[in-house]
Amino acid sequence: MVALLEKTIADGNATLKATPADRFAKTVEPWLSVVEHAGEHYGQLVVYYRNNGMVPPESRHSANK
């Protein structure tokens, strides 16, 4: 599930990078909805992690932080 989410995010990033900059001068609303929707899914993943006694990746301590 995490790998699929990461692929979906990568696909969205690729689409954003391929979109001409002048298109964003008109409106960014469609992308705001995409970001909000992705945030909702991430929130669900956090709940799944916690319910299964795991720590979500962004909440883990690492040497790089």
PDB file of C-alpha atoms in Angstrom:
ATOM      1  CA  MET A   1       0.000   0.000   0.000  1.00  0.00           C
ATOM      2  CA  VAL A   2       2.837   2.385   0.858  1.00  0.00           C
ATOM      3  CA  ALA A   3       4.577   1.609  -2.438  1.00  0.00           C
ATOM      4  CA  LEU A   4       1.364   2.320  -4.340  1.00  0.00           C
ATOM      5  CA  LEU A   5       0.921   5.627  -2.510  1.00  0.00           C
ATOM      6  CA  GLU A   6       4.530   6.577  -3.299  1.00  0.00           C
ATOM      7  CA  LYS A   7       3.995   5.716  -6.977  1.00  0.00           C
ATOM      8  CA  THR A   8       0.819   7.781  -7.077  1.00  0.00           C
ATOM      9  CA  ILE A   9       2.633  10.753  -5.557  1.00  0.00           C
ATOM     10  CA  ALA A  10       5.484  10.353  -8.047  1.00  0.00           C
ATOM     11  CA  ASP A  11       2.975  10.226 -10.919  1.00  0.00           C
ATOM     12  CA  GLY A  12       1.296  13.393  -9.650  1.00  0.00           C
ATOM     13  CA  ASN A  13       4.651  15.154  -9.366  1.00  0.00           C
ATOM     14  CA  ALA A  14       5.537  14.142 -12.916  1.00  0.00           C
ATOM     15  CA  THR A  15       2.220  15.518 -14.165  1.00  0.00           C
ATOM     16  CA  LEU A  16       2.772  18.795 -12.321  1.00  0.00           C
ATOM     17  CA  LYS A  17       6.280  19.151 -13.767  1.00  0.00           C
ATOM     18  CA  ALA A  18       4.959  18.477 -17.282  1.00  0.00           C
ATOM     19  CA  THR A  19       2.264  21.168 -16.959  1.00  0.00           C
ATOM     20  CA  PRO A  20       3.270  24.491 -18.530  1.00  0.00           C
ATOM     21  CA  ALA A  21       3.831  27.227 -15.919  1.00  0.00           C
ATOM     22  CA  ASP A  22       1.410  29.622 -17.620  1.00  0.00           C
ATOM     23  CA  ARG A  23      -1.411  27.198 -16.950  1.00  0.00           C
ATOM     24  CA  PHE A  24      -1.020  27.844 -13.213  1.00  0.00           C
ATOM     25  CA  ALA A  25      -1.514  31.572 -13.845  1.00  0.00           C
ATOM     26  CA  LYS A  26      -5.146  30.745 -14.630  1.00  0.00           C
ATOM     27  CA  THR A  27      -5.945  28.568 -11.598  1.00  0.00           C
ATOM     28  CA  VAL A  28      -4.366  26.055  -9.225  1.00  0.00           C
ATOM     29  CA  GLU A  29      -7.690  24.852  -7.847  1.00  0.00           C
ATOM     30  CA  PRO A  30      -7.614  21.364  -9.421  1.00  0.00           C
ATOM     31  CA  TRP A  31      -4.194  20.713  -7.857  1.00  0.00           C
ATOM     32  CA  LEU A  32      -5.306  21.983  -4.463  1.00  0.00           C
ATOM     33  CA  SER A  33      -8.037  19.341  -4.527  1.00  0.00           C
ATOM     34  CA  VAL A  34      -5.494  16.653  -5.441  1.00  0.00           C
ATOM     35  CA  VAL A  35      -3.206  17.665  -2.573  1.00  0.00           C
ATOM     36  CA  GLU A  36      -6.099  17.735  -0.107  1.00  0.00           C
ATOM     37  CA  HIS A  37      -7.291  14.321  -1.274  1.00  0.00           C
ATOM     38  CA  ALA A  38      -3.790  12.859  -0.941  1.00  0.00           C
ATOM     39  CA  GLY A  39      -3.611  14.271   2.591  1.00  0.00           C
ATOM     40  CA  GLU A  40      -6.812  12.461   3.489  1.00  0.00           C
ATOM     41  CA  HIS A  41      -5.356   9.179   2.282  1.00  0.00           C
ATOM     42  CA  TYR A  42      -2.151   9.786   4.196  1.00  0.00           C
ATOM     43  CA  GLY A  43      -4.238  10.384   7.321  1.00  0.00           C
ATOM     44  CA  GLN A  44      -5.935   7.025   6.793  1.00  0.00           C
ATOM     45  CA  LEU A  45      -2.549   5.331   6.431  1.00  0.00           C
ATOM     46  CA  VAL A  46      -1.404   6.883   9.709  1.00  0.00           C
ATOM     47  CA  VAL A  47      -4.461   5.419  11.440  1.00  0.00           C
ATOM     48  CA  TYR A  48      -3.738   1.979   9.943  1.00  0.00           C
ATOM     49  CA  TYR A  49      -0.135   2.160  11.138  1.00  0.00           C
ATOM     50  CA  ARG A  50      -1.148   3.194  14.660  1.00  0.00           C
ATOM     51  CA  ASN A  51      -3.928   0.595  14.916  1.00  0.00           C
ATOM     52  CA  ASN A  52      -1.390  -2.089  14.039  1.00  0.00           C
ATOM     53  CA  GLY A  53       1.118  -0.953  16.648  1.00  0.00           C
ATOM     54  CA  MET A  54       3.453   0.626  14.098  1.00  0.00           C
ATOM     55  CA  VAL A  55       4.952   4.110  13.867  1.00  0.00           C
ATOM     56  CA  PRO A  56       4.262   5.962  10.603  1.00  0.00           C
ATOM     57  CA  PRO A  57       7.430   6.733   8.598  1.00  0.00           C
ATOM     58  CA  GLU A  58       7.231  10.517   9.108  1.00  0.00           C
ATOM     59  CA  SER A  59       6.937  10.036  12.886  1.00  0.00           C
ATOM     60  CA  ARG A  60       9.979   7.786  13.183  1.00  0.00           C
ATOM     61  CA  HIS A  61      13.200   9.101  14.636  1.00  0.00           C
ATOM     62  CA  SER A  62      16.135   9.009  12.273  1.00  0.00           C
ATOM     63  CA  ALA A  63      19.766  10.067  12.317  1.00  0.00           C
ATOM     64  CA  ASN A  64      19.028  12.502   9.478  1.00  0.00           C
ATOM     65  CA  LYS A  65      16.591  14.644  11.470  1.00  0.00           C
TER      66      LYS A  65
END
